[in-house]
Structures are given as C-alpha cells and as structure tokens.
Coordinates of C-alpha atoms in Angstrom, one line a residue:
X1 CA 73.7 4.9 62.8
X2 CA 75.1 7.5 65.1
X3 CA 74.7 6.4 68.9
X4 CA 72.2 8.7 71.1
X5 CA 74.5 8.0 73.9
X6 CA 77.7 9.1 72.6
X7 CA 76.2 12.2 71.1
X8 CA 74.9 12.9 74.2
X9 CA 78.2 12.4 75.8
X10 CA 80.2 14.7 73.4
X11 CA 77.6 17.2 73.4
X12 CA 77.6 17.8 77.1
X13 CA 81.6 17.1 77.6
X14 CA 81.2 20.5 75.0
X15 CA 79.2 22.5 77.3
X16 CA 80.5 21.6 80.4
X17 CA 83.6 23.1 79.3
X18 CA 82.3 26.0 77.5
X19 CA 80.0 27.0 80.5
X20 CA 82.4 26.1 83.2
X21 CA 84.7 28.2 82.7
X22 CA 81.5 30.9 82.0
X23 CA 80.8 29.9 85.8
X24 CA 83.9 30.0 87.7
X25 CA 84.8 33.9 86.0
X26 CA 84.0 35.5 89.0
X27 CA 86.8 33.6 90.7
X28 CA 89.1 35.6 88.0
X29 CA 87.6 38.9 89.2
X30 CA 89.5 39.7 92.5
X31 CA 92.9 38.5 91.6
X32 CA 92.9 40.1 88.0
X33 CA 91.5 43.1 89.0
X34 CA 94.2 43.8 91.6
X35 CA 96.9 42.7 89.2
X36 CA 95.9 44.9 86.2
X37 CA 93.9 47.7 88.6
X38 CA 90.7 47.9 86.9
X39 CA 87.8 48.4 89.1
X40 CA 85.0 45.4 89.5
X41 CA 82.9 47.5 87.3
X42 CA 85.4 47.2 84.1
X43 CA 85.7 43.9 84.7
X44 CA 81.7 43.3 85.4
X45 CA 81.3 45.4 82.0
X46 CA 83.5 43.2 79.8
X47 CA 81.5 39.8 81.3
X48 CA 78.4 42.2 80.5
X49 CA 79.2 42.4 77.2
X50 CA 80.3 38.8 76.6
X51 CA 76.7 37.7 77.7
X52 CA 75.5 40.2 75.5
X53 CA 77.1 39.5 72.6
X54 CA 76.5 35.6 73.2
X55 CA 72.5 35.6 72.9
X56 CA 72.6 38.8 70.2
X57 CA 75.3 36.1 68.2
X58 CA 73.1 33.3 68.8
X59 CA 70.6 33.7 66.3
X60 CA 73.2 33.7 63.6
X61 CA 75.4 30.7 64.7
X62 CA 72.0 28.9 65.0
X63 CA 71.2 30.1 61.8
X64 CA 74.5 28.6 60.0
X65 CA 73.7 25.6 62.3
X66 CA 70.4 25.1 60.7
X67 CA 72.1 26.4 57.3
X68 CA 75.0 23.9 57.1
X69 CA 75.1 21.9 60.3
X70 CA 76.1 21.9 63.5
X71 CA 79.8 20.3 63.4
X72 CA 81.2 23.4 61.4
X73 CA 79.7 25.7 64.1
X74 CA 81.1 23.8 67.2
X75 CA 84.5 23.8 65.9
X76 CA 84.5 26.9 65.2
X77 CA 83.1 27.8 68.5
X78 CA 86.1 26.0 70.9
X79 CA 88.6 27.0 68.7
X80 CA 87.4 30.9 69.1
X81 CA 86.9 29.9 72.6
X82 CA 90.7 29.0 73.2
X83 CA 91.8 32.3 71.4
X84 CA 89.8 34.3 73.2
X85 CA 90.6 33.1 76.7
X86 CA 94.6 33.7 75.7
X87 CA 94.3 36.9 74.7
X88 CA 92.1 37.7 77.5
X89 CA 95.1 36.5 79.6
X90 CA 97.6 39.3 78.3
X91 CA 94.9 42.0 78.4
X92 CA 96.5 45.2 79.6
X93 CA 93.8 47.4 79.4
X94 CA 90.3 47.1 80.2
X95 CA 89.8 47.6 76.4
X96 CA 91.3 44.4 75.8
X97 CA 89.0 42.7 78.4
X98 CA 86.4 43.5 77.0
X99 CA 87.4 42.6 73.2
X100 CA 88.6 39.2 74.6
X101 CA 86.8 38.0 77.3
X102 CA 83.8 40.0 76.0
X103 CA 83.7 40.4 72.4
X104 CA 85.5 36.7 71.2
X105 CA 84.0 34.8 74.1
X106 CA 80.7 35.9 73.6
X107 CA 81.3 34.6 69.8
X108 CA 82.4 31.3 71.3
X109 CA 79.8 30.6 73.2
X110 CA 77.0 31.1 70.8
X111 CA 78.9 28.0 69.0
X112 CA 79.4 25.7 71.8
X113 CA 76.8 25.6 74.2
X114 CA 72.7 25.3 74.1
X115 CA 71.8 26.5 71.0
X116 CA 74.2 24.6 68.9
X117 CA 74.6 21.5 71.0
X118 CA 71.1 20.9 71.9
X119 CA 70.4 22.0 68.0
X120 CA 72.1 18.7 67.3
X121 CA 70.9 16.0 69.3
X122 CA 67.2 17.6 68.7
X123 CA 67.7 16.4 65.4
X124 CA 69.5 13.8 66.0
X125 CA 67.7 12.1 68.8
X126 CA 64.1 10.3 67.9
X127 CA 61.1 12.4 69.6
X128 CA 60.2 10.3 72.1
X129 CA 63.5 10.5 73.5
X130 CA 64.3 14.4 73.0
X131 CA 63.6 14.9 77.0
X132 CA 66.0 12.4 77.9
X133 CA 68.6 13.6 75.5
X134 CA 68.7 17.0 76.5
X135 CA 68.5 16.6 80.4
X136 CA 71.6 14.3 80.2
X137 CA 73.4 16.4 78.2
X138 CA 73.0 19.3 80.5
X139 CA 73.4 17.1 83.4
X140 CA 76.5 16.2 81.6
X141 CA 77.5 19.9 80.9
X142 CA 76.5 20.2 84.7
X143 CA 79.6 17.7 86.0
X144 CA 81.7 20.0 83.5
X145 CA 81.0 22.5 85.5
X146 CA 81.3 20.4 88.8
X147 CA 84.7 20.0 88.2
X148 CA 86.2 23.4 86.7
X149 CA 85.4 24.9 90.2
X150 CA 87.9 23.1 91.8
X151 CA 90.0 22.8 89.0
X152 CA 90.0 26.3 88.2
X153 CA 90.4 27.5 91.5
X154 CA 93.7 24.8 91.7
X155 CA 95.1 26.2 88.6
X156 CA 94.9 29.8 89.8
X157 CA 96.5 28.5 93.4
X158 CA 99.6 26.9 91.3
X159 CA 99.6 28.7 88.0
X160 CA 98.4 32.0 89.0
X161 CA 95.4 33.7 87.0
X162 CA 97.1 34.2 84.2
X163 CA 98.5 30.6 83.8
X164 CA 95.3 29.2 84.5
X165 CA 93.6 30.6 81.7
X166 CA 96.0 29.5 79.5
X167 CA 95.6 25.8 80.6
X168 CA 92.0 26.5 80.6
X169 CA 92.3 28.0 76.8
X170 CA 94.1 24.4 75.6
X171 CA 91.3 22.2 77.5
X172 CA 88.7 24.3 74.7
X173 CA 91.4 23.5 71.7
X174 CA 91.4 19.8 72.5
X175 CA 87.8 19.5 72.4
X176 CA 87.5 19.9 69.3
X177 CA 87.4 16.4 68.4
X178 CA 84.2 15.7 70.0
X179 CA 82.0 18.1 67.5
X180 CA 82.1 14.7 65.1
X181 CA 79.9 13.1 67.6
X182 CA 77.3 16.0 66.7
X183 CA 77.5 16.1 62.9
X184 CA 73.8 16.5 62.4
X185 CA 73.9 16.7 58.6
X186 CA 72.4 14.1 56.9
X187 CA 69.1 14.7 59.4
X188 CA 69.5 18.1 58.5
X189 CA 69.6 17.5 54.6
X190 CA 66.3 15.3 55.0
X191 CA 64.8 17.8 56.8
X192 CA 65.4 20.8 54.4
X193 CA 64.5 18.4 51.2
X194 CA 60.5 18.9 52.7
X195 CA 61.0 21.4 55.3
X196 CA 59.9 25.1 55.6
X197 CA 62.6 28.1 54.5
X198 CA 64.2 29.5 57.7
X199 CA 62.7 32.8 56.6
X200 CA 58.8 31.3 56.8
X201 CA 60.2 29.6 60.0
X202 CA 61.3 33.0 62.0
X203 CA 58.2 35.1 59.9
X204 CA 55.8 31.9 61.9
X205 CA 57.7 32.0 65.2
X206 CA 58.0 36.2 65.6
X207 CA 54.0 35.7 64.8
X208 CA 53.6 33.4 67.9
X209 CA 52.1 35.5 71.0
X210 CA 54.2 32.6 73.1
X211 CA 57.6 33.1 71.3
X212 CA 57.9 36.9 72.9
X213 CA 56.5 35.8 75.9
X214 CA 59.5 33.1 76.6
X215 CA 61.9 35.6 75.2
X216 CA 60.3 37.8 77.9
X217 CA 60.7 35.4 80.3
X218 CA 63.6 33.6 79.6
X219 CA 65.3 37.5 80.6
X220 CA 65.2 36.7 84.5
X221 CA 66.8 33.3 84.2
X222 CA 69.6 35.3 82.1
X223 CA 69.7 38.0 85.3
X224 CA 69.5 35.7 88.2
X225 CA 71.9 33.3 86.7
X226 CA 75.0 35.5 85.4
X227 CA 74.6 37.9 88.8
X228 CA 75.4 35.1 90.7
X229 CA 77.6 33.2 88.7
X230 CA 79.6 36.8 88.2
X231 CA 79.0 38.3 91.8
X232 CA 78.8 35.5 94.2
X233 CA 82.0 35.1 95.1
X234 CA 82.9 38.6 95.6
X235 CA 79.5 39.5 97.5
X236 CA 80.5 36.1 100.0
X237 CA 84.2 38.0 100.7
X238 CA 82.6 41.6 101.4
X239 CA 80.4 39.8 104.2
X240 CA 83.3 38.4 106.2
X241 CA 83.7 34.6 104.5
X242 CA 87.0 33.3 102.9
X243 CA 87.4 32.8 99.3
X244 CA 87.2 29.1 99.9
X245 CA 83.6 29.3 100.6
X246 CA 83.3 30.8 97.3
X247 CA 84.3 28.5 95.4
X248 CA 82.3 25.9 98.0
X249 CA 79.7 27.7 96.7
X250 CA 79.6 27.5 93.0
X251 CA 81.0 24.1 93.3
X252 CA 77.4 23.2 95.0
X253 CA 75.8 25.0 92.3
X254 CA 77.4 23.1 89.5
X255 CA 76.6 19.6 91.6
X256 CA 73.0 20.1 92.4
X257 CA 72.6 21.7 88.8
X258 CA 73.5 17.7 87.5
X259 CA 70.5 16.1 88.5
X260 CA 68.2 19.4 88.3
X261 CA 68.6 19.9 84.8
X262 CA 68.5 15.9 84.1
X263 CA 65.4 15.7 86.5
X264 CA 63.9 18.7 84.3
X265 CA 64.7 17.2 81.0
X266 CA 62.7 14.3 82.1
X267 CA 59.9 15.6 83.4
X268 CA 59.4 17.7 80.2
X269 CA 58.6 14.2 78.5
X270 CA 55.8 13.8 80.8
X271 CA 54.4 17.5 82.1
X272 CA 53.4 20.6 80.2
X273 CA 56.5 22.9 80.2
X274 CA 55.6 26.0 80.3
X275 CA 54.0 25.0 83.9
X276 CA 57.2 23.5 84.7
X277 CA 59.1 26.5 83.9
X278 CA 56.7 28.8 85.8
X279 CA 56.9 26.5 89.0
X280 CA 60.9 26.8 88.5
X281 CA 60.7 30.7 88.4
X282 CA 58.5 31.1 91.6
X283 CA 61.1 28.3 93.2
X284 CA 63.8 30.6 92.3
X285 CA 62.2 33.6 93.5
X286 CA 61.6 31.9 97.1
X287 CA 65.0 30.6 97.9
X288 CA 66.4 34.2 96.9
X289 CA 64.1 35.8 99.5
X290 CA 64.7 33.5 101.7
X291 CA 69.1 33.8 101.8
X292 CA 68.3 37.4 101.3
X293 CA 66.5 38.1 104.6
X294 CA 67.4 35.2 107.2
X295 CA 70.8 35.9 108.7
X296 CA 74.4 34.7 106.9
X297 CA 76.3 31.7 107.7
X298 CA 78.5 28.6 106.5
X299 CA 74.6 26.7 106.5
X300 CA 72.7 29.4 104.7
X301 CA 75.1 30.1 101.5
X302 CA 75.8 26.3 101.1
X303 CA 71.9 25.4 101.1
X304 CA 71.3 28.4 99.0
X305 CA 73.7 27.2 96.6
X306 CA 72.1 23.7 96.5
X307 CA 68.4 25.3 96.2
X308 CA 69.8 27.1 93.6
X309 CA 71.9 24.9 91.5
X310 CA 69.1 22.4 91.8
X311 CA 67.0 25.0 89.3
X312 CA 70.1 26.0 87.4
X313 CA 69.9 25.6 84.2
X314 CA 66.7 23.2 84.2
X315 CA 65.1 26.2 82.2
X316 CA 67.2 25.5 79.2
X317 CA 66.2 22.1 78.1
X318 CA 62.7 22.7 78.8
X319 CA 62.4 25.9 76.9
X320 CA 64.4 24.2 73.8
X321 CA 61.6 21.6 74.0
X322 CA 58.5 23.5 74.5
X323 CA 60.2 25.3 70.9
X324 CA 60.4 22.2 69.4
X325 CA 57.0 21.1 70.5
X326 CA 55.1 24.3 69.2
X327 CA 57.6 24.8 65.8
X328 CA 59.5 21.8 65.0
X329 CA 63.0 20.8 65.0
X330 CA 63.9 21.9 61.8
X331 CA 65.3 25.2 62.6
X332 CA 65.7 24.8 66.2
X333 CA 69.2 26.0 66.5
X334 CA 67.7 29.6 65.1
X335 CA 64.5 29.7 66.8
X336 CA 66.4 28.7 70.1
X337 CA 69.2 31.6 69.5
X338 CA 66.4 34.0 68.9
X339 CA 64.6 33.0 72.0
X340 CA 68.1 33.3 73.8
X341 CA 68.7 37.1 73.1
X342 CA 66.1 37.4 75.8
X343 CA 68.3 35.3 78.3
X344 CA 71.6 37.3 77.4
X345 CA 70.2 40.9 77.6
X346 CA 69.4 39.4 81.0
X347 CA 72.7 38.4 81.5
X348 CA 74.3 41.6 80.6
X349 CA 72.3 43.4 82.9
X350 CA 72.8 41.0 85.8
X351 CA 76.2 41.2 85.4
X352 CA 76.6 44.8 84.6
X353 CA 74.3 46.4 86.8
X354 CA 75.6 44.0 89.6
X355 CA 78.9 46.3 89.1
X356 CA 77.6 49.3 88.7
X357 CA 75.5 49.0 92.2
X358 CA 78.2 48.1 93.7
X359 CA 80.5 50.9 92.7
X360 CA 77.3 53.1 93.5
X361 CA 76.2 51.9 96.9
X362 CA 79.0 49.1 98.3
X363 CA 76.1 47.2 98.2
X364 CA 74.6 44.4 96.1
X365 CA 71.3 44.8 97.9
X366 CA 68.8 46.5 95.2
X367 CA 70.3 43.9 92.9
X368 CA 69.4 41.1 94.9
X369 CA 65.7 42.5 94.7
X370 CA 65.6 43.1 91.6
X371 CA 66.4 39.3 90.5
X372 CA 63.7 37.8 92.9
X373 CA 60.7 40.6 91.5
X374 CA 61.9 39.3 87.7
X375 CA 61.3 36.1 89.0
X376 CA 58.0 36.6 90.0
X377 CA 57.4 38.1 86.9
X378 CA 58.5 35.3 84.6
X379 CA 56.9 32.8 86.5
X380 CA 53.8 35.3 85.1
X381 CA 55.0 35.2 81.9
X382 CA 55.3 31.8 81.4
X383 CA 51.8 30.6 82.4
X384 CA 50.0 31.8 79.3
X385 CA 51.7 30.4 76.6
X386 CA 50.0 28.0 73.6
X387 CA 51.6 25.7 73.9
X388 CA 50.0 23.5 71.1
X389 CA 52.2 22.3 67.9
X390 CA 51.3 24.8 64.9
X391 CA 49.3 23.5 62.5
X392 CA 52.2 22.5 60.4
X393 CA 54.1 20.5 62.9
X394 CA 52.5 17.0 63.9
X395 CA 52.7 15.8 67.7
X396 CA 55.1 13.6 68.5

C-alpha cells in the first residue's frame, strides 16, 4: 500500500523544484539580458511563450497521464526540464531563448507540476482526504520555492547566471527518482476497467457551463501571478530599491505561499470552492490596489509580498478539487490541463504584455491595472458555477 504521506512528499519535492526555478526567472532577466543584449521584451517574450506552451501542453501530458499513468509523464517532464534549462544557458540568440527556456520548458512543466502531480495523489489519496493531500503538497512545492530564492540568487552571486542554471538544470535530473512515489497505475487501471472513455469525459466537461467559466477565471490568476513572478524584481530596481529586496520579495512570496495554499487545501474539505476562490480573487484584487496607490517603501513591498504569497497558488488545489468534485477523478490530469490553458494564456500575457508596456511607456503602470480589474472579474466569474457532482459521479 503506497503511503499518502510519502506521495505527498515526492509530489511536492517535484513541484517545488519545477516551480521554483519558474519563480525566481525574473532574477535571470537583468544579468542575462546585459550579458547577451537582448532587451527585457525578448526575454519577457521567451518566458511568454514558455507559459504558453505549458497550459496549451497540458491537456496532452494530462492526457497520457490519464492514458498510461503519471510516473512515465513526471520523468519525462524533469528530465526535459534539465535539458532545457542547459541549453537555455548557452543561448546566443534570442531565438534560442525562446526554444529553450520557452519552447522545452514549457514542455517540462506540463509534466512536473499541478496537472500531473496533483493527477496522482487525486487518485491515489482516499476522498476524504483529497483536501489535505493537495494543500500539503503545494505547501510542500511552496518551501521548494522558499528556498530556490535564496539559493538561486547564491548561485548566480558565486557561479554567475550561466553557472547557476546549470546547477539548477542537475537539481531537475536528480529528481527523477521521486516520480516512483507517484506511480498511480494500478488506481488508474481500476479506474479505466468501469470508468468513462476520456473522449465522453472532455465531450461532458466542454458541455459544463462551469468548466468555461473556471477556464475563464482561472486566466487572471495566470496574469497576476506570472507578471509578478516575471516583473517584480525588475519593476522594485526601476523605483530606486536594491536587487536584494527583490529577491526579499519573492522569498516572502514563496514563504507565506506555504501555509496559504495548505490553509486553502484544507478549507476546500470543508467550504464550497468556488466561493473560496471568488473571496481569493477579490483578496487579490485589494492588496494590488492597495501597493499600487499608497506610497513605496522597505514596509509596503515586504507586506505586499506576504498578502500576496499568502493567496499564491491557493487557487490551484481548490480548482483541481471543485474538478474532481463536479467530474470525478478519473481523468483529472486531462480535465485539469484543459482547465489550465485558461491559466497559461493568462500567463503569457502577464508576462508578455508586462514587456511590451514597458518598452512602450517605461512604465509597468497600465499593467498593474489591468491585473487588479481581471481580478474583479474572476472573482465574478467564479460565483456562478454548479458546483454539484454530475449525475454520474457519486459524492464523496
């Protein structure tokens, strides 16, 4: 019998690794964009694309997931992972950016994070415990990303950029190991012996009024999120502070976002979550007003960071269990992916379009806006949703 708790464990080890080094990036812009002189919209445009291609690749990762099991896919995923951060370390052109850092990481991703990871233990982990599961696994992915900040910002101080993505790109070979503590396949071969075919299952979901409105909704957390994570840093140096208090910054981020997403995962077990997510949204919304019109200092970005990181990534384990709740578990890795392109067409906008104002106005002002209005918006969104199992899929 396969421990909860050591799933758990690998699975988040996984993510925090795979989406650690996703959040420290914009630490890379600055000193590889003066080394190879690209401008911070080439390098923007190949994160863009990397987010883009992660939620359009999702769906089909979750798919072989689903198809053939998770452990094949999250192998796959941190050895692509590795490759891609290597080559993206002797890119010479932006070209090559953006077919390393975009193209192959993207690929990676969709293997090693939400959809496949929380894919697994969904399956894996009894009902009743789902909530549980998935909070501590992002909590878990959460100190993962606690600790690249510093780390990453350390390796870049002694190794240079360049080296530290290189040590970073051997920290994603050596996980490999842990995607046996995630082999989902004899729950999966049950499940398929009375299950649904995956093409009934996607025909049901794209039929659900409440699927499009969570892939609606699900864009702004993809915005908010990959604009900050992308653009913080820089946006912090432009007004005056020192790098250090960028990476202060995300470092807060990546701690508050441990106990947010675990405090999320739980109370999904016990509230309605598409209310929670709503709530989360307008939260969101507020804090950005708020550190966009009060006056800058040391105080405001570091309790911005915390309100922030605090609703992090608690979207992600509530919106994987509100799919669960309304289709099932069966082909949750697909359904999620599919949900996900939402989030990543966010992503590559936030990221893009935070470059592409900048180069515009020297000014990351309208983009600010703009992720506090799509808040508002998906907390909207979200509100309506049935929320009720389809007739299929018995409570749990």
């Amino acid at each position: 019998m396969k421990s909860p708790l050591a799933a758990v464990i690998c699975g988040g080890i996984i993510i925090g690794l795979a989406l650690g080094m996703r959040h420290v990036q914009g630490l890379f812009m600055l000193p590889m964009t003066g080394a190879r002189g690209w401008s911070r919209e080439q390098f923007a445009l190949a994160l863009a694309l990397q987010n883009l291609v992660w939620g359009l690749a999702q769906p089909f990762t979750g798919m072989l997931a689903d198809r053939f099991g998770s452990l094949r896919v999250l192998l796959a995923g941190c050895l692509l992972y590795a490759l891609g951060l290597y080559l993206m370390a002797y890119s010479r052109s932006s070209t090559e950016l953006a077919l390393s850092g975009g193209l192959l990481i993207g690929l990676a991703l969709s293997g090693t994070t939400f959809g496949t990871v929380y894919g697994a233990l969904s399956r894996i982990i009894a009902p009743q415990k789902r909530g549980w599961a998935l909070g501590l696994a992002g909590a878990a992915g959460g100190v993962g990303q606690f600790l690249m900040v510093p780390g990453a910002q350390g390796l870049i101080d002694s190794l240079g950029w360049m080296g530290a993505l290189l040590a970073i790109a051997v920290l994603l070979a050596m996980a490999t190991p842990l995607a046996a503590g995630l082999n989902d396949g004899s729950a999966l071969a049950a499940a398929q012996q009375k299950g649904q075919r995956m093409g009934q299952a996607i025909r049901e979901a794209l039929s659900h009024r409440g699927f499009w409105l969570l892939n609606l909704g699900f864009l702004a957390c993809g915005f908010q999120l990959a604009f900050i994570a992308s653009h913080f840093p820089a946006y912090l140096l432009d007004k005056g502070f020192n790098a250090h208090t960028g990476v202060a910054a995300l470092a807060i981020v990546a701690l508050a976002n441990v106990g947010g997403t675990y405090l999320c995962g739980l109370l999904g077990n016990s509230y309605r979550r598409k209310h929670l997510l709503a709530y989360l949204y307008l939260l969101r919304s507020a804090a950005m007003l708020l550190f966009f019109v009060l006056p800058l200092s040391h105080a405001s970005v570091y309790a911005f960071a915390f309100l922030m990181g605090a609703l992090w990534l608690g979207t992600v384990p509530l919106t994987n269990g509100l799919v669960s709740q309304v289709f099932g578990v069966q082909y949750i890795s697909t359904l999620f992916g599919l949900v996900f392109v939402g989030h990543q067409i966010g992503s590559f906008l936030g990221v893009w379009l935070g470059g592409v104002v900048f180069e515009a106005t020297r000014s990351y002002d309208a983009v600010w806006i703009g992720a506090i209005v799509l808040g508002l918006v998906a907390a909207a969104l979200h509100w309506p949703i049935d929320d009720r199992a389809v007739a299929r899929v018995q409570p749990a």
